Coordinates of C-alpha atoms in Angstrom, one line a residue:
M230 CA 115.2 151.8 109.0
S231 CA 113.1 154.9 109.6
E232 CA 114.7 158.3 110.0
P233 CA 113.8 160.9 112.7
S234 CA 112.0 164.0 111.5
T235 CA 114.3 166.9 110.4
L236 CA 114.7 169.3 113.3
A237 CA 115.8 172.9 113.6
A238 CA 114.5 175.8 115.7
G239 CA 110.9 175.3 116.5
E240 CA 107.9 175.0 118.8
L241 CA 106.4 172.4 121.1
E242 CA 103.4 170.4 120.2
G243 CA 102.0 167.7 122.5
G244 CA 105.1 167.7 124.7
E245 CA 107.5 167.0 121.8
E246 CA 109.6 169.4 119.7
K247 CA 108.2 170.3 116.4
A248 CA 111.0 172.0 114.5
L249 CA 110.8 174.4 111.6
P250 CA 113.6 175.0 109.2
P251 CA 115.4 178.3 109.4
T252 CA 114.4 181.0 106.9
Q253 CA 116.5 181.8 103.9
Y254 CA 117.3 185.1 105.6
E255 CA 118.7 183.3 108.6
F256 CA 121.0 181.2 106.4
D257 CA 122.1 184.2 104.4
S258 CA 122.8 186.3 107.5
V259 CA 125.2 183.6 108.9
D260 CA 128.6 182.9 107.4
E261 CA 128.9 179.1 108.0
K262 CA 132.7 179.1 107.9
V263 CA 132.9 181.7 110.5
L264 CA 130.2 179.9 112.6
L265 CA 132.1 176.7 112.3
K266 CA 135.3 178.3 113.6
K267 CA 133.3 179.8 116.5
I268 CA 132.0 176.4 117.4
D269 CA 135.4 174.8 117.2
F270 CA 136.9 177.5 119.5
R271 CA 134.0 177.3 122.0
V272 CA 133.3 173.5 122.1
L273 CA 136.6 171.6 121.5
P274 CA 139.3 173.2 123.7
M275 CA 137.7 172.6 127.1
L276 CA 136.7 169.0 126.2
F277 CA 140.3 168.5 125.0
I278 CA 141.8 169.7 128.3
I279 CA 139.3 167.6 130.3
Y280 CA 140.3 164.4 128.6
I281 CA 144.0 165.2 128.8
M282 CA 143.6 165.2 132.5
A283 CA 141.2 162.2 132.6
F284 CA 143.4 159.9 130.5
L285 CA 146.6 161.1 132.3
D286 CA 145.1 160.3 135.7
R287 CA 143.8 157.0 134.4
V288 CA 147.1 155.6 133.1
N289 CA 149.7 157.4 135.3
I290 CA 149.7 154.3 137.4
S291 CA 151.8 152.7 134.6
N292 CA 154.5 155.3 135.3
A293 CA 154.2 154.8 139.1
L294 CA 154.6 151.0 138.7
T295 CA 158.1 151.6 137.3
M296 CA 159.0 153.5 140.5
N297 CA 158.6 152.3 144.1
L298 CA 154.8 151.8 144.2
P299 CA 155.0 148.0 144.1
K300 CA 157.6 147.9 146.8
D301 CA 155.9 150.5 149.1
L302 CA 152.5 148.8 148.9
N303 CA 154.0 145.3 149.0
L304 CA 152.4 144.2 145.7
I305 CA 153.0 140.6 144.7
G306 CA 152.0 138.3 141.8
T307 CA 149.1 139.7 139.7
Q308 CA 148.1 142.4 142.2
E309 CA 149.5 145.1 139.9
N310 CA 147.3 143.7 137.0
I311 CA 144.2 143.5 139.3
A312 CA 144.8 147.2 140.3
L313 CA 144.8 148.1 136.6
T314 CA 141.7 146.0 135.8
I315 CA 139.3 147.1 138.6
F316 CA 139.1 150.6 137.0
F317 CA 137.2 149.1 134.1
V318 CA 134.4 147.4 136.1
P319 CA 132.4 150.6 136.9
Y320 CA 133.7 152.3 133.8
V321 CA 132.0 149.8 131.6
L322 CA 128.9 149.2 133.7
F323 CA 127.8 152.8 134.1
E324 CA 128.5 154.2 130.5
I325 CA 124.8 154.1 129.4
P326 CA 123.4 155.5 132.7
S327 CA 126.0 158.2 132.6
N328 CA 125.0 159.4 129.1
I329 CA 121.3 159.5 130.2
L330 CA 122.3 161.7 133.2
L331 CA 124.5 163.9 130.9
K332 CA 121.4 164.7 128.9
K333 CA 119.3 165.2 132.0
F334 CA 121.7 167.5 133.9
K335 CA 123.3 169.2 130.8
P336 CA 126.9 168.6 129.7
H337 CA 128.5 171.6 131.6
I338 CA 127.2 170.3 134.9
W339 CA 127.7 166.5 134.4
L340 CA 131.1 166.6 132.7
S341 CA 132.6 169.2 135.1
G342 CA 131.3 167.2 138.1
C343 CA 132.8 164.0 136.7
I344 CA 136.3 165.5 136.2
L345 CA 136.1 167.3 139.6
A346 CA 135.3 164.0 141.4
F347 CA 138.1 162.3 139.4
G348 CA 140.6 164.9 140.6
I349 CA 139.7 164.5 144.2
I350 CA 140.0 160.7 144.0
M351 CA 143.3 161.0 142.2
L352 CA 144.7 163.3 144.9
A353 CA 143.5 160.7 147.6
Q354 CA 145.3 158.0 145.7
G355 CA 148.6 159.7 146.4
F356 CA 148.1 158.9 150.1
V357 CA 147.1 155.2 150.0
H358 CA 149.2 152.9 152.1
S359 CA 147.9 149.5 151.2
Y360 CA 146.8 147.3 148.2
Q361 CA 143.2 147.6 149.4
G362 CA 143.4 151.4 149.4
L363 CA 144.8 151.3 145.8
L364 CA 142.0 149.1 144.7
A365 CA 139.4 151.3 146.2
T366 CA 140.7 154.5 144.6
R367 CA 141.1 152.8 141.2
F368 CA 137.4 151.6 141.4
L369 CA 136.2 155.0 142.3
L370 CA 138.3 156.5 139.4
G371 CA 136.5 154.3 137.0
L372 CA 133.1 155.3 138.3
A373 CA 134.0 159.0 138.1
E374 CA 135.4 158.8 134.6
C375 CA 132.8 156.6 132.9
G376 CA 130.8 159.6 131.6
I377 CA 133.6 161.7 130.2
F378 CA 134.8 160.0 127.0
P379 CA 131.4 158.7 125.7
G380 CA 129.7 161.9 126.9
S381 CA 132.1 164.1 125.0
F382 CA 131.7 162.2 121.7
Y383 CA 127.9 162.2 122.2
L384 CA 128.0 166.0 122.6
L385 CA 130.3 166.6 119.7
S386 CA 128.1 164.5 117.3
F387 CA 125.4 167.2 117.7
W388 CA 127.6 170.1 116.7
Y389 CA 129.0 168.9 113.4
K390 CA 127.8 167.5 110.1
R391 CA 129.1 164.0 109.2
E392 CA 131.7 165.3 106.6
E393 CA 133.1 167.7 109.2
A394 CA 133.1 165.3 112.1
Q395 CA 136.3 163.2 111.6
K396 CA 138.7 166.0 112.0
R397 CA 137.0 167.2 115.1
F398 CA 136.7 163.7 116.6
T399 CA 140.4 163.2 115.9
W400 CA 141.4 166.6 117.4
Y401 CA 139.5 165.5 120.6
W402 CA 141.0 162.0 120.5
C403 CA 144.5 163.6 120.2
S404 CA 144.0 164.6 123.9
V405 CA 144.8 160.9 124.5
L406 CA 148.0 161.2 122.6
V407 CA 149.0 164.5 124.1
S408 CA 148.2 163.0 127.5
S409 CA 150.4 160.0 126.9
A410 CA 153.3 162.0 125.7
F411 CA 153.0 164.6 128.4
G412 CA 152.5 161.9 131.0
G413 CA 155.9 160.4 130.1
L414 CA 157.6 163.7 130.2
L415 CA 156.0 164.7 133.5
A416 CA 156.8 161.3 135.1
S417 CA 160.4 161.7 134.1
A418 CA 160.5 165.0 135.9
I419 CA 158.6 163.8 139.0
A420 CA 160.9 160.7 139.2
N421 CA 163.5 163.1 140.6
M422 CA 161.2 164.2 143.4
N423 CA 161.7 161.0 145.4
G424 CA 161.9 161.9 149.1
V425 CA 160.5 165.5 148.7
G426 CA 158.2 166.2 151.7
G427 CA 159.0 162.7 152.9
L428 CA 157.0 161.2 150.1
S429 CA 158.0 158.7 147.4
N430 CA 158.1 160.0 143.8
W431 CA 155.1 157.9 142.7
R432 CA 152.9 159.6 145.3
W433 CA 153.8 163.0 143.8
I434 CA 152.6 161.8 140.4
F435 CA 149.1 161.2 141.8
I436 CA 149.1 164.3 144.1
L437 CA 150.2 166.9 141.5
E438 CA 148.1 165.6 138.7
G439 CA 145.1 165.3 141.1
I440 CA 145.4 169.0 142.1
I441 CA 145.6 170.1 138.4
T442 CA 142.5 168.0 137.6
I443 CA 140.5 169.6 140.4
L444 CA 141.3 173.0 139.0
V445 CA 140.3 171.9 135.5
G446 CA 137.0 170.6 136.9
I447 CA 136.2 174.0 138.4
V448 CA 137.0 175.8 135.2
A449 CA 135.0 173.3 133.2
F450 CA 131.7 174.2 134.9
F451 CA 131.9 177.6 133.2
L452 CA 133.4 176.7 129.9
V453 CA 132.0 173.3 128.8
A454 CA 129.4 173.9 126.0
D455 CA 126.0 172.4 126.2
F456 CA 123.9 171.0 123.3
P457 CA 123.3 173.5 120.4
R458 CA 119.7 174.3 121.5
D459 CA 120.9 175.5 124.9
A460 CA 124.0 177.4 123.6
K461 CA 123.5 180.9 124.9
W462 CA 126.8 182.1 123.3
L463 CA 125.2 181.7 119.8
T464 CA 122.8 184.3 118.3
E465 CA 119.3 183.0 117.6
N466 CA 120.1 182.9 113.8
E467 CA 123.3 181.0 114.5
R468 CA 121.5 178.5 116.7
N469 CA 118.8 177.9 114.1
V470 CA 121.5 177.3 111.4
V471 CA 123.4 174.9 113.6
L472 CA 120.3 172.9 114.4
A473 CA 119.4 172.8 110.7
R474 CA 122.9 171.7 109.6
T475 CA 122.8 168.8 112.1
S476 CA 119.0 168.1 111.8
K477 CA 119.4 164.3 111.6
S478 CA 120.6 164.3 115.2
G479 CA 117.0 164.4 116.6
S480 CA 115.3 166.1 119.5
L481 CA 116.7 166.8 122.9
L482 CA 113.2 166.0 124.3
E483 CA 113.4 162.4 122.9
K484 CA 112.9 160.1 125.9
I485 CA 115.2 157.1 126.1
T486 CA 113.2 154.0 127.1
A487 CA 113.9 150.3 127.6
K488 CA 112.2 149.7 124.2
D489 CA 114.8 152.0 122.6
I490 CA 117.6 150.0 124.1
V491 CA 116.1 146.7 122.9
H492 CA 115.5 148.1 119.4
F493 CA 119.1 149.4 119.3
F494 CA 120.6 146.0 120.1
S495 CA 118.3 144.2 117.6
D496 CA 120.4 145.8 114.8
F497 CA 123.6 143.6 114.4
K498 CA 125.5 146.6 112.9
N499 CA 125.2 148.4 116.3
I500 CA 126.7 145.4 118.1
L501 CA 129.6 145.2 115.6
G502 CA 130.6 148.7 116.4
G503 CA 131.5 147.7 120.0
V504 CA 133.5 144.7 118.7
I505 CA 135.5 146.9 116.3
Y506 CA 136.3 149.4 119.1
F507 CA 137.2 146.5 121.5
S508 CA 139.8 145.4 119.0
M509 CA 141.4 148.8 119.0
I510 CA 141.3 149.2 122.8
V511 CA 143.3 146.0 123.6
P512 CA 146.5 147.2 121.8
I513 CA 145.9 150.8 122.9
Y514 CA 145.8 150.0 126.6
S515 CA 148.5 147.4 126.2
F516 CA 150.7 150.3 125.0
A517 CA 149.4 152.8 127.5
Y518 CA 149.8 150.6 130.5
F519 CA 152.9 148.5 129.6
A520 CA 155.0 150.5 127.2
P521 CA 157.1 151.9 130.1
T522 CA 157.5 148.3 131.5
I523 CA 158.4 146.9 128.1
I524 CA 160.9 149.7 127.4
K525 CA 162.5 149.2 130.8
T526 CA 163.4 145.6 129.8
F527 CA 165.7 147.2 127.2
G528 CA 167.9 148.2 130.1
Y529 CA 167.0 151.9 130.5
S530 CA 166.8 153.9 133.8
T531 CA 163.5 155.1 135.1
V532 CA 163.9 158.6 133.5
Q533 CA 165.1 157.2 130.2
T534 CA 162.2 154.8 130.1
Q535 CA 159.6 157.6 130.5
L536 CA 161.3 159.7 127.8
H537 CA 161.3 156.7 125.4
T538 CA 157.5 156.4 125.6
V539 CA 157.1 159.8 123.9
P540 CA 158.3 159.2 120.3
P541 CA 155.8 156.4 119.5
V542 CA 153.0 158.7 120.7
A543 CA 154.3 161.6 118.6
A544 CA 154.4 159.4 115.5
A545 CA 150.8 158.3 116.3
L546 CA 149.7 161.9 116.6
G547 CA 151.1 162.7 113.2
L548 CA 149.4 159.7 111.5
A549 CA 146.0 160.3 113.3
L550 CA 145.8 163.9 112.0
T551 CA 146.8 162.9 108.5
V552 CA 144.3 160.1 108.1
A553 CA 141.6 162.3 109.7
Y554 CA 142.2 165.0 107.0
L555 CA 142.2 162.4 104.2
S556 CA 139.1 160.7 105.6
D557 CA 137.0 163.8 105.7
R558 CA 138.3 164.8 102.3
T559 CA 137.3 161.5 100.7
R560 CA 134.3 161.0 102.9
L561 CA 135.5 157.4 103.6
R562 CA 136.4 155.7 106.9
S563 CA 136.8 152.0 106.4
P564 CA 139.9 152.1 104.1
Y565 CA 141.9 154.2 106.5
I566 CA 140.8 152.0 109.5
M567 CA 142.0 149.0 107.6
L568 CA 145.4 150.7 106.9
C569 CA 145.8 151.4 110.6
L570 CA 145.0 147.8 111.6
V571 CA 147.6 146.6 109.1
L572 CA 150.2 148.8 110.8
T573 CA 149.2 147.4 114.2
T574 CA 149.4 143.9 113.0
T575 CA 152.9 144.5 111.5
G576 CA 154.2 146.0 114.7
L577 CA 152.9 143.1 116.8
A578 CA 154.4 140.6 114.3
M579 CA 157.8 142.3 114.7
L580 CA 157.7 142.1 118.5
I581 CA 156.7 138.4 118.5
S582 CA 159.4 137.3 116.0
V583 CA 162.4 139.6 116.7
H584 CA 164.3 139.7 119.9
N585 CA 167.5 141.3 121.1
S586 CA 167.3 144.1 118.5
F587 CA 166.3 147.4 120.1
S588 CA 165.8 149.2 116.8
V589 CA 163.4 146.6 115.5
E590 CA 161.5 146.1 118.8
Y591 CA 161.2 149.9 119.3
G592 CA 160.1 150.2 115.7
G593 CA 157.4 147.6 116.4
L594 CA 156.1 149.6 119.4
C595 CA 155.9 152.7 117.2
L596 CA 153.9 150.9 114.6
I597 CA 151.5 149.5 117.2
A598 CA 151.0 153.0 118.7
M599 CA 150.5 154.6 115.3
G600 CA 148.0 152.0 114.0
A601 CA 145.9 151.6 117.2
Y602 CA 145.8 155.3 118.2
A603 CA 145.1 156.5 114.7
A604 CA 142.3 154.0 114.1
G605 CA 140.5 154.8 117.4
P606 CA 138.9 158.2 116.5
M607 CA 138.0 157.0 113.0
V608 CA 136.1 154.0 114.4
I609 CA 134.2 156.2 116.9
C610 CA 133.4 158.8 114.2
W611 CA 132.3 156.2 111.6
Y612 CA 130.1 154.5 114.1
V613 CA 128.6 157.4 116.0
M614 CA 127.9 159.5 112.9
N615 CA 126.0 156.5 111.4
L616 CA 123.6 156.7 114.3
H617 CA 120.5 158.9 114.1
G618 CA 118.7 160.7 116.9
H619 CA 119.5 161.4 120.6
A620 CA 118.3 158.0 121.7
Q621 CA 120.5 156.0 119.3
R622 CA 123.5 158.2 119.9
S623 CA 123.2 158.2 123.6
I624 CA 122.9 154.4 123.7
G625 CA 125.4 153.9 120.9
T626 CA 128.2 156.0 122.2
A627 CA 127.9 154.4 125.7
W628 CA 127.8 150.9 124.2
L629 CA 130.8 151.6 121.9
I630 CA 133.0 153.1 124.6
G631 CA 131.6 150.8 127.3
F632 CA 132.0 147.4 125.6
G633 CA 135.1 148.5 123.8
N634 CA 136.8 149.3 127.1
T635 CA 136.3 145.8 128.3
G636 CA 139.4 145.4 126.1
G637 CA 141.2 147.2 128.9
I638 CA 140.6 144.3 131.1
V639 CA 142.1 141.9 128.6
A640 CA 145.1 144.3 128.2
T641 CA 145.8 144.5 131.9
F642 CA 146.2 140.7 132.1
A643 CA 147.9 140.3 128.7
F644 CA 151.4 141.4 130.0
L645 CA 152.3 139.6 133.2
S646 CA 155.7 140.1 134.9
T647 CA 156.3 136.4 134.7
D648 CA 156.3 136.7 130.8
A649 CA 159.1 139.3 130.8
P650 CA 161.0 140.2 128.8
R651 CA 159.5 138.7 125.6
Y652 CA 155.8 139.0 126.5
T653 CA 154.9 136.5 123.8
K654 CA 151.5 135.8 125.3
G655 CA 150.6 139.4 125.4
Y656 CA 151.7 140.2 121.9
T657 CA 149.8 137.1 120.6
A658 CA 146.6 138.1 122.4
C659 CA 146.8 141.6 120.8
L660 CA 147.5 140.1 117.4
A661 CA 144.4 137.8 117.7
V662 CA 142.2 140.6 118.8
T663 CA 143.4 142.8 115.9
A664 CA 142.5 140.0 113.5
V665 CA 139.0 139.9 114.9
G666 CA 138.9 143.7 114.4
I667 CA 139.8 143.4 110.7
L668 CA 136.9 140.9 110.3
A669 CA 134.5 143.1 112.2
V670 CA 135.4 146.2 110.1
M671 CA 134.7 144.2 106.9
A672 CA 131.4 142.9 108.3
Y673 CA 130.2 146.3 109.4
G674 CA 131.2 147.9 106.1
F675 CA 129.3 145.2 104.2
L676 CA 126.1 145.7 106.3
V677 CA 126.3 149.4 105.8
W678 CA 126.7 148.9 102.1
L679 CA 123.6 146.7 102.1
E680 CA 121.7 149.3 104.1
N681 CA 122.6 152.0 101.6
K682 CA 121.5 149.8 98.7
R683 CA 118.1 149.3 100.4
L684 CA 117.8 153.1 101.2
K685 CA 118.6 153.9 97.6
A686 CA 115.9 151.6 96.3
T687 CA 113.4 153.1 98.8
S688 CA 114.2 156.7 97.9
K689 CA 113.6 156.0 94.2
E690 CA 110.2 154.5 95.0
E691 CA 109.1 157.2 97.4
E692 CA 111.1 160.1 95.8
E693 CA 112.5 161.0 99.2
E694 CA 115.9 162.5 100.2
V695 CA 117.8 159.9 102.2
N696 CA 120.6 160.2 104.6
Y697 CA 123.0 157.4 103.6
Y698 CA 125.4 155.7 105.9
S699 CA 129.1 156.4 105.5
L700 CA 131.6 153.8 104.4

């Protein structure tokens, strides 16, 4: 596999970027530790806040379903599940086009526009009066959000070296966990607003969160960072050093063609990445969408149900940060991913085999949340940072998140109301998918090992420095 040319600050030749490495003076004049902190402070917080709101708005319907939404909209049969599922149709289909548009319009324009549109649609969802209206807003939410998650990881991959990336990817991913925990707490408070202004409490969930999201979208236009080459908040020396540090990322002027897409999917490793992420997403969305419903079968009130969704997410946050630190420290990904998958499998086995024991069943939910949520950012980092160049990363992040999120469709139909309270079919489906994930991780790791072996042999023959794949 050929590597793109090393790029830093440079000039244009024949319409393409020709980058020259920074001088020794430029490196000596920049403290890399200080620069890294500056990047962390400028790049991560706004992306973190954006996705807190995006994920909160995406899954808050799970809280609304424990209130009066089904009754007010006369939902019957599998209509609740269809309303959850329709979100993923545009979300999956428009991932790759969205990443191409992000590169064309610049991140601060595209990402802020996506989250602003998301907030407006969420606000409108608070005023729907029919099942058809709910379907329409859920579809539009999926269309508005499709660019945020893959686009953010795509952007982050150009700011950090591989050995620095896992902690940053996990910090960003933790927005999902914070959103899940905050969503449960917020829903427990909003549950008491039933009748305020003549509106049901579930409507207030969508209205209040929609208004906050709109405000975040406006602020994001001014605070989202663009790619390093366009970062005006860096000095010229700092910009050159950043570009040199992440030189394997490739040129922003790289055009993405149909040939690039065909070439990308001709590598089986690239396809496996989507399968691995799919296996994480099914238990993640099963928890995100149905944890309140499952916990409610234990006999809790609406407020108690929302509060009991918080501890599993808090435990997942702790584990995610721990394994991210260890992963960057050891420069390994696959062993920690396998550990998380074992935790998920254990939790699912507990829920399938044990009934009428709150402590065991709740413990199983905690293990599922810990394993699935902690594995997610590690899979993304492992896969994305093993891709080289703008074309591969643009296509790869969209493929990973897009195909992976088809797992959301599986999750929304895994837990049907007719299977309550044991949900054996749902837990079994999650267990089967997790087993597929274990096999896919092993296969991807083996192919990466073979590629590194080939690269090592090539480097000895040609006496070249090679950028190996991480394991």
